[in-house]
Short mmCIF file of C-alpha atoms and ligand atoms in Angstrom, two decimals:
data_model
loop_
_atom_site.label_atom_id
_atom_site.label_comp_id
_atom_site.label_asym_id
_atom_site.label_seq_id
_atom_site.Cartn_x
_atom_site.Cartn_y
_atom_site.Cartn_z
CA MET G 1 -41.46 106.06 211.22
CA SER G 2 -41.60 102.97 213.16
CA ARG G 3 -40.18 100.46 211.16
CA GLY G 4 -36.58 100.20 209.78
CA ILE G 5 -33.38 98.91 211.17
CA SER G 6 -31.18 99.87 213.91
CA ILE G 7 -28.10 102.19 213.48
CA GLU G 8 -25.68 99.42 214.50
CA ALA G 9 -27.39 97.02 211.96
CA LEU G 10 -26.69 99.47 209.21
CA VAL G 11 -22.94 100.20 210.26
CA ASP G 12 -22.59 96.37 210.35
CA ALA G 13 -24.09 96.34 206.92
CA VAL G 14 -21.86 98.80 205.57
CA GLU G 15 -18.75 97.16 206.98
CA ALA G 16 -19.91 93.75 205.22
CA ALA G 17 -20.46 95.27 201.71
CA ARG G 18 -18.02 97.72 201.50
CA PRO G 19 -15.02 97.27 198.95
CA ARG G 20 -11.42 97.87 200.32
CA PRO G 21 -9.74 100.12 200.20
CA SER G 22 -12.70 102.52 200.43
CA VAL G 23 -13.44 105.66 202.53
CA VAL G 24 -16.43 105.87 204.77
CA VAL G 25 -17.67 109.08 206.39
CA PRO G 26 -20.04 108.79 209.31
CA THR G 27 -21.76 111.85 210.54
CA MET G 28 -24.49 112.47 213.25
CA SER G 29 -25.83 109.41 214.96
CA ALA G 30 -24.05 106.93 212.71
CA VAL G 31 -20.66 108.42 214.58
CA HIS G 32 -21.27 106.79 217.79
CA PRO G 33 -21.78 103.03 216.52
CA TYR G 34 -19.21 103.53 213.96
CA VAL G 35 -16.21 104.52 216.42
CA ALA G 36 -17.36 101.71 218.86
CA ARG G 37 -17.10 99.29 216.20
CA GLY G 38 -13.81 100.76 214.87
CA LEU G 39 -13.03 102.97 212.24
CA SER G 40 -10.69 101.81 209.72
CA PRO G 41 -7.83 104.44 209.00
CA TRP G 42 -9.26 105.22 205.64
CA ASP G 43 -12.51 106.50 207.29
CA PHE G 44 -13.19 109.90 208.93
CA ALA G 45 -16.07 110.66 211.50
CA TYR G 46 -16.98 113.93 210.01
CA LEU G 47 -17.87 115.26 213.64
CA PRO G 48 -18.09 118.31 214.42
CA SER G 49 -19.94 118.79 211.28
CA SER G 50 -21.50 121.49 209.77
CA MET G 51 -24.90 120.11 209.15
CA GLY G 52 -25.89 119.62 205.69
CA GLN G 53 -22.11 119.32 204.64
CA ALA G 54 -21.29 115.69 204.64
CA VAL G 55 -22.31 115.04 201.03
CA PRO G 56 -20.30 117.86 199.63
CA PHE G 57 -17.25 117.03 201.79
CA ALA G 58 -17.37 113.47 200.77
CA LEU G 59 -17.65 114.76 197.20
CA GLY G 60 -14.62 116.60 197.54
CA VAL G 61 -12.70 113.58 198.54
CA ALA G 62 -14.27 111.52 195.85
CA LEU G 63 -13.30 113.88 193.24
CA GLY G 64 -9.70 114.19 194.79
CA ARG G 65 -9.54 110.46 195.01
CA PRO G 66 -11.28 109.03 192.19
CA ASP G 67 -9.91 105.68 192.66
CA LEU G 68 -11.57 104.91 195.91
CA PRO G 69 -15.04 104.36 196.57
CA VAL G 70 -16.27 107.31 198.99
CA CYS G 71 -19.34 106.75 201.11
CA ALA G 72 -20.88 109.24 203.48
CA LEU G 73 -23.20 108.23 206.09
CA VAL G 74 -25.71 111.08 206.39
CA GLY G 75 -28.77 112.14 208.42
CA ASP G 76 -32.14 112.88 207.04
CA GLY G 77 -32.36 116.25 208.95
CA SER G 78 -29.14 117.05 207.39
CA LEU G 79 -29.86 116.24 203.68
CA VAL G 80 -33.25 117.97 203.92
CA MET G 81 -31.39 121.16 205.17
CA ASN G 82 -29.00 121.01 202.00
CA LEU G 83 -31.05 119.38 199.02
CA GLY G 84 -29.29 121.29 196.59
CA CYS G 85 -26.04 119.46 197.36
CA LEU G 86 -27.56 116.26 195.28
CA SER G 87 -27.84 118.50 192.23
CA THR G 88 -24.00 119.48 193.00
CA ALA G 89 -23.26 116.09 193.41
CA THR G 90 -24.76 115.15 190.13
CA GLU G 91 -23.18 117.72 188.29
CA ALA G 92 -19.53 116.94 189.67
CA ALA G 93 -20.09 113.43 188.27
CA ALA G 94 -17.95 111.78 190.72
CA ARG G 95 -18.55 108.16 189.80
CA ASN G 96 -17.09 106.98 193.08
CA LEU G 97 -19.61 108.82 195.40
CA ARG G 98 -21.77 107.19 197.59
CA ILE G 99 -24.41 108.26 199.67
CA VAL G 100 -26.34 106.50 202.43
CA VAL G 101 -28.99 108.46 204.12
CA VAL G 102 -29.80 107.47 207.89
CA ARG G 103 -33.46 107.91 207.60
CA ASN G 104 -34.83 108.02 211.06
CA GLY G 105 -37.29 110.64 210.69
CA VAL G 106 -35.79 112.75 213.43
CA TYR G 107 -33.05 114.90 214.55
CA GLN G 108 -31.55 111.98 216.62
CA VAL G 109 -28.58 113.59 218.10
CA THR G 110 -30.13 116.64 219.63
CA GLY G 111 -33.28 114.57 221.43
CA GLY G 112 -35.20 113.11 218.30
CA GLN G 113 -37.12 115.83 217.29
CA ALA G 114 -39.20 115.34 214.16
CA VAL G 115 -37.58 116.13 210.96
CA VAL G 116 -39.28 118.89 209.11
CA GLY G 117 -41.66 117.24 206.13
CA GLY G 118 -41.57 113.84 207.88
CA GLU G 119 -42.58 110.90 205.71
CA ALA G 120 -43.89 113.34 203.10
CA VAL G 121 -40.59 114.06 201.79
CA ASP G 122 -39.21 111.36 199.35
CA LEU G 123 -35.36 111.59 199.39
CA VAL G 124 -35.13 108.74 196.61
CA ALA G 125 -37.22 110.93 194.27
CA VAL G 126 -35.70 114.27 195.30
CA ALA G 127 -32.41 112.53 194.49
CA ARG G 128 -33.56 111.06 191.14
CA GLY G 129 -35.32 114.67 190.32
CA CYS G 130 -31.78 116.28 190.85
CA GLY G 131 -30.34 114.05 188.31
CA LEU G 132 -28.29 111.58 190.62
CA PRO G 133 -27.89 108.46 188.29
CA HIS G 134 -29.01 105.90 190.97
CA ALA G 135 -30.98 106.28 193.98
CA TRP G 136 -32.94 103.44 195.76
CA ARG G 137 -34.91 103.00 198.96
CA LEU G 138 -34.38 100.00 201.27
CA GLU G 139 -37.18 98.11 201.51
CA ASP G 140 -38.89 96.47 204.60
CA GLY G 141 -37.28 93.38 205.11
CA ALA G 142 -34.72 93.48 202.45
CA ASP G 143 -31.50 92.41 203.27
CA PRO G 144 -29.26 95.46 203.99
CA VAL G 145 -25.76 93.93 202.91
CA VAL G 146 -27.21 92.88 199.58
CA ALA G 147 -28.75 96.45 198.88
CA LEU G 148 -25.48 98.10 200.12
CA ARG G 149 -23.29 95.98 197.70
CA ALA G 150 -25.54 96.91 194.91
CA LEU G 151 -24.65 100.45 196.15
CA PHE G 152 -20.93 100.05 195.99
CA ALA G 153 -21.37 98.18 192.57
CA ALA G 154 -23.52 100.96 190.81
CA ASP G 155 -21.88 102.57 187.82
CA GLY G 156 -21.83 106.18 189.13
CA CYS G 157 -22.97 108.27 191.77
CA ALA G 158 -25.55 106.46 193.77
CA LEU G 159 -27.83 107.31 196.99
CA LEU G 160 -29.36 104.67 199.26
CA ASP G 161 -32.16 105.80 201.70
CA VAL G 162 -32.16 103.13 204.60
CA PRO G 163 -35.03 103.54 207.17
CA VAL G 164 -33.66 103.63 210.66
CA THR G 165 -35.36 103.29 213.93
CA PRO G 166 -35.14 106.10 216.12
CA VAL G 167 -34.25 105.30 219.46
CA ASP G 168 -34.95 107.23 223.05
CA ASP G 169 -31.51 107.26 224.48
CA ALA G 170 -29.19 108.07 221.69
CA PRO G 171 -25.90 109.06 223.03
CA PRO G 172 -24.92 112.55 222.25
CA ALA G 173 -22.77 113.52 219.40
CA ARG G 174 -19.14 113.64 220.56
CA SER G 175 -16.05 113.74 218.59
CA PRO G 176 -13.92 110.96 218.93
CA GLY G 177 -10.71 113.01 219.88
CA PRO G 178 -9.28 116.40 218.63
CA ALA G 179 -10.80 117.48 215.26
CA ALA G 180 -7.69 119.06 213.71
CA ALA G 181 -5.36 116.18 214.47
CA ARG G 182 -7.81 113.68 213.62
CA PHE G 183 -8.23 115.31 210.18
CA GLU G 184 -4.42 115.84 209.70
CA ARG G 185 -3.87 111.95 210.38
CA TRP G 186 -6.56 111.05 207.86
CA ARG G 187 -5.35 113.47 205.39
CA ARG G 188 -1.69 112.25 205.63
CA ARG G 189 -3.10 108.63 204.58
CA LEU G 190 -5.37 109.97 201.81
CA VAL G 191 -2.05 111.82 200.32
CA GLY G 192 0.08 108.79 200.48
CA ASP G 193 1.98 109.85 203.45
CA PRO G 194 0.49 107.89 206.48
CA PRO G 195 1.89 108.99 209.92
CA GLU G 196 4.05 106.64 211.59
CA GLY G 197 2.66 103.94 213.60
CA ASP G 198 -0.76 104.06 211.45
CA ALA G 199 -1.54 100.57 210.07
CA MET I 1 -3.86 138.53 183.87
CA ASP I 2 -7.06 136.53 184.23
CA LEU I 3 -8.39 134.90 187.22
CA GLY I 4 -7.83 131.26 185.78
CA LYS I 5 -4.13 131.95 184.74
CA ALA I 6 -3.53 133.89 188.15
CA ALA I 7 -4.94 130.68 190.00
CA SER I 8 -3.36 127.95 188.15
CA THR I 9 -0.03 129.80 188.22
CA ALA I 10 -0.50 129.31 191.94
CA GLY I 11 -0.95 125.68 191.96
CA ILE I 12 -4.86 125.90 192.12
CA THR I 13 -6.43 122.66 190.68
CA HIS I 14 -9.84 123.35 191.58
CA VAL I 15 -12.03 126.74 191.88
CA VAL I 16 -15.32 125.92 193.66
CA TRP I 17 -17.83 128.58 193.29
CA ILE I 18 -21.01 130.62 192.83
CA PRO I 19 -20.91 133.75 190.54
CA ASP I 20 -21.69 137.11 190.81
CA SER I 21 -21.76 139.80 187.98
CA SER I 22 -18.33 140.50 188.37
CA LEU I 23 -16.49 137.27 189.21
CA GLY I 24 -18.96 135.58 186.77
CA ARG I 25 -17.30 137.34 183.63
CA TRP I 26 -14.44 134.69 184.48
CA ALA I 27 -16.60 131.36 184.20
CA ALA I 28 -15.30 131.10 180.46
CA ALA I 29 -11.39 131.61 181.33
CA LEU I 30 -11.90 129.44 184.28
CA GLU I 31 -13.33 126.68 182.16
CA ARG I 32 -10.56 127.01 179.42
CA THR I 33 -7.67 127.11 181.80
CA PRO I 34 -5.56 123.67 181.51
CA GLY I 35 -5.12 122.02 184.75
CA LEU I 36 -7.72 123.76 186.55
CA ARG I 37 -11.36 122.36 187.28
CA LEU I 38 -14.24 124.54 187.76
CA LEU I 39 -16.89 122.96 190.24
CA ARG I 40 -20.31 124.77 190.76
CA VAL I 41 -22.05 124.49 193.85
CA ALA I 42 -25.90 124.84 194.53
CA ARG I 43 -25.12 126.76 197.75
CA GLU I 44 -22.19 128.58 199.22
CA GLY I 45 -21.92 126.45 202.47
CA GLU I 46 -21.06 123.55 200.43
CA ALA I 47 -18.06 125.28 198.80
CA TRP I 48 -15.89 125.32 201.99
CA ALA I 49 -16.89 121.43 202.72
CA LEU I 50 -16.22 120.37 199.15
CA ALA I 51 -12.98 122.39 199.16
CA LEU I 52 -12.04 120.80 202.56
CA GLY I 53 -12.62 117.34 201.21
CA LEU I 54 -10.65 118.09 198.23
CA TYR I 55 -7.86 119.32 200.49
CA ALA I 56 -7.64 116.22 202.29
CA THR I 57 -6.73 114.38 198.94
CA GLY I 58 -3.77 116.92 198.39
CA ALA I 59 -5.59 119.05 195.93
CA ARG I 60 -5.35 122.94 196.11
CA PRO I 61 -8.97 124.41 195.74
CA LEU I 62 -9.72 128.11 195.37
CA VAL I 63 -13.08 129.16 196.79
CA VAL I 64 -14.71 131.85 194.79
CA MET I 65 -18.14 133.66 196.15
CA GLN I 66 -19.76 137.03 196.85
CA CYS I 67 -19.36 138.36 200.21
CA THR I 68 -23.11 137.87 200.24
CA GLY I 69 -22.49 133.92 200.04
CA LEU I 70 -19.62 134.23 202.44
CA TYR I 71 -22.18 135.10 205.22
CA GLU I 72 -24.51 132.40 204.18
CA SER I 73 -21.98 129.84 204.41
CA GLY I 74 -20.35 131.10 207.82
CA ASP I 75 -21.08 127.77 209.58
CA SER I 76 -19.08 125.66 207.04
CA LEU I 77 -16.20 127.85 206.64
CA ARG I 78 -16.06 127.78 210.62
CA ASN I 79 -16.06 124.19 210.68
CA ALA I 80 -13.56 123.85 207.67
CA VAL I 81 -10.64 126.32 208.78
CA LEU I 82 -11.68 126.80 212.42
CA ASP I 83 -12.40 122.94 213.61
CA TYR I 84 -10.11 121.07 210.99
CA GLY I 85 -7.57 123.81 210.63
CA ALA I 86 -7.46 123.63 206.71
CA PRO I 87 -5.37 126.25 205.16
CA LEU I 88 -8.15 127.22 202.53
CA VAL I 89 -8.25 130.06 200.25
CA GLY I 90 -11.07 132.27 199.11
CA LEU I 91 -11.51 135.11 196.70
CA ILE I 92 -14.53 137.04 197.83
CA GLY I 93 -16.30 139.79 195.54
CA VAL I 94 -17.32 142.74 197.91
CA ARG I 95 -20.36 144.30 196.40
CA ASN I 96 -20.42 148.07 196.45
CA ALA I 97 -16.70 148.21 197.83
CA THR I 98 -15.90 150.56 194.76
CA THR I 99 -18.88 152.74 194.76
CA GLY I 100 -19.11 153.75 198.63
CA ALA I 101 -22.79 152.98 198.50
CA SER I 102 -24.42 152.30 201.75
CA ASP I 103 -24.75 148.35 201.50
CA SER I 104 -24.45 146.23 204.66
CA ALA I 105 -22.95 143.40 202.24
CA ALA I 106 -19.88 145.74 202.01
CA SER I 107 -19.44 147.12 205.30
CA LEU I 108 -19.58 143.78 207.12
CA ALA I 109 -16.92 142.10 205.20
CA GLU I 110 -13.99 143.09 207.28
CA PRO I 111 -15.66 142.50 210.59
CA PHE I 112 -16.98 139.19 209.47
CA LEU I 113 -13.48 138.06 208.52
CA ARG I 114 -12.09 139.35 211.63
CA ALA I 115 -14.87 137.73 213.80
CA PHE I 116 -13.62 134.34 211.99
CA HIS I 117 -10.02 135.05 212.96
CA LEU I 118 -9.11 135.22 209.18
CA PRO I 119 -6.36 137.00 207.79
CA TYR I 120 -7.42 138.83 204.33
CA ARG I 121 -6.17 141.18 201.85
CA TRP I 122 -7.56 143.38 199.25
CA LEU I 123 -7.03 142.80 195.48
CA GLU I 124 -6.94 146.06 193.27
CA PRO I 125 -10.46 146.41 191.18
CA GLY I 126 -10.28 145.46 187.91
CA ASP I 127 -9.35 142.57 185.32
CA ASP I 128 -5.84 142.06 186.02
CA PHE I 129 -5.43 139.29 189.10
CA SER I 130 -1.58 138.81 188.58
CA ALA I 131 -1.48 139.95 192.37
CA LEU I 132 -3.51 136.94 193.51
CA THR I 133 -0.87 134.49 192.49
CA ALA I 134 1.78 135.79 195.00
CA MET I 135 -0.93 136.03 197.72
CA VAL I 136 -1.92 132.51 197.22
CA ASP I 137 1.61 131.36 197.09
CA GLU I 138 2.18 133.00 200.28
CA ALA I 139 -0.74 131.58 202.21
CA ASN I 140 0.32 128.17 201.05
CA ARG I 141 3.95 128.94 201.91
CA LEU I 142 2.53 129.65 205.42
CA ARG I 143 0.12 127.02 205.24
CA ARG I 144 -2.67 129.30 206.53
CA ALA I 145 -6.35 129.84 205.51
CA GLU I 146 -6.68 133.61 204.02
CA ILE I 147 -9.32 135.30 202.26
CA PHE I 148 -8.33 137.73 199.33
CA LEU I 149 -11.16 140.60 198.61
CA TYR I 150 -11.94 141.55 195.46
CA PRO I 151 -13.75 145.15 195.28
CA GLU I 152 -16.67 145.12 193.17
CA GLY I 153 -19.22 147.67 191.88
CA PRO I 154 -23.31 147.48 192.51
CA ALA I 155 -22.87 143.84 191.09
C1 TPP N 201 -26.74 124.81 210.98
C2 TPP N 201 -27.12 124.20 212.41
N1 TPP N 201 -28.39 124.11 212.66
C3 TPP N 201 -28.69 123.25 213.77
C4 TPP N 201 -28.12 122.58 214.21
C5 TPP N 201 -28.30 121.64 215.67
N2 TPP N 201 -28.03 120.34 215.00
C6 TPP N 201 -27.25 119.60 215.36
S1 TPP N 201 -27.65 117.91 215.03
C7 TPP N 201 -28.97 118.34 214.50
C8 TPP N 201 -29.96 117.24 214.09
C9 TPP N 201 -29.14 116.35 212.94
O1 TPP N 201 -30.15 115.46 212.59
P1 TPP N 201 -29.91 114.45 211.28
O2 TPP N 201 -29.09 114.85 210.18
O3 TPP N 201 -31.41 113.86 210.95
O4 TPP N 201 -29.07 113.32 211.92
P2 TPP N 201 -29.31 112.31 213.05
O5 TPP N 201 -28.75 112.53 214.54
O6 TPP N 201 -30.94 111.98 213.05
O7 TPP N 201 -28.57 110.88 212.58
C10 TPP N 201 -28.98 119.54 214.60
C11 TPP N 201 -30.51 119.98 214.31
C12 TPP N 201 -26.78 122.61 213.83
N3 TPP N 201 -25.58 121.95 214.37
N4 TPP N 201 -26.12 123.33 212.69
MG1 MG N 202 -32.25 111.98 211.56
#
C-alpha cells in the first residue's frame, strides 16, 4: 500500500477533529506519535495491549460512559485478527463508539511484515457486513480532518478506514510508563475521582 | 437462586458472555434481571477486554464462559488482569467436571488458573447460584481478580 497519510498526520487530524471531552485509545504504531504529541488525561495508550482487543476495550468504555465519545485507533493487522468484534460492537449498539483503522498494510510495530490478506481485504465492507451503522474510507487526497469530524458527528457507531503510509524505521512499541499505574490514574478520571495534580 | 439474581445481588452491572449448554440455560434469566445488562461477544478474548473497559468506568462486569473459551482468551485475560491489575471476576463452566470423563478441557482448568496466578473457587453443581453472591462480594472487597468454577456435565 503506497498511498496514504503519515501516522503523525492522522494523529494531528484526530486531535483537530475530536470533540472535547472525549476519550481516545491509541494502540500499536499510533501510540508513539500520540505520546510524542501529548495525550490528554482522558486518553489511554493501550499498550501493552492484547492484539485485536482495542475495539472491545473501547466498547466497554463507551458502554460505561455513554456521555463521552470514545475513539479507538486500531491496527489493520489487529482488526483482521479479531473481525468478530465488529459484530459485537454492532449488537452492543454503543452510539458513542468510534473506530479509526490505521490501514498501513503491515504489522508496523513488529518490523513491517505484510498483514494477511493485504489489500484484498476490504475492512469497510466487512464493517458494513457486520452491521455497523457507518463505515467509510478516507479517499486519496481527501482532508482527514473533515472525514474525522464526520466520523465523530455520525449518528451511531462508526468506523473510518484510513490508508497510512508504512515506514521503514518505526520505533518499537513501548508502553509510556507502568501499565497498572497509568490505567488506575485514567480509571479514576473516568469515574469522576481524578488523582490530585491531574489537570 | 438463579444466576441473574445472584450476580445482581452482588452488585454486578454487566454479564459479558459466550454461553455453553449448561450456562446457556440462564440466558433468559440474565436478560430479564433488572439492573443487569447481558453483553454477547463473538469470541472469548473480547470478553476480558470489554470487561476491562467497563471496569474503567466504574461498572462491575462478570465474565461468563466455558473453560474452552477461557483457554482461547488467555492473552486477553493476562493483559487485563496481570498487566493492568483489573480486579475482574469470571464464572467459568468446566466441561465434564461432574462426570469424571477424561477431558483435557476439565483437567487443564486448575493448572491454567494457577499459571495465570489467579485465585479460584469451585461452586456446587446445579441450579442454585446463591453462593456466587458472597464470592463476588468478597472478591470486590479484596479488590482482587477471581475465577469461580462451575462444574458441568458433558456440556
Ligand atoms: C496474539 C498476538 N500475536 C502476535 C503478536 C505479535 N505482534 C505484536 S504487534 C503485531 C502487529 C500489529 O500490527 P497492526 O495491528 O497492523 O498495527 P501497526 O503496528 O501496523 O499499527 C504483532 C503481530 C502479539 N502481540 N499478540
Ligand atoms: Mg498495521
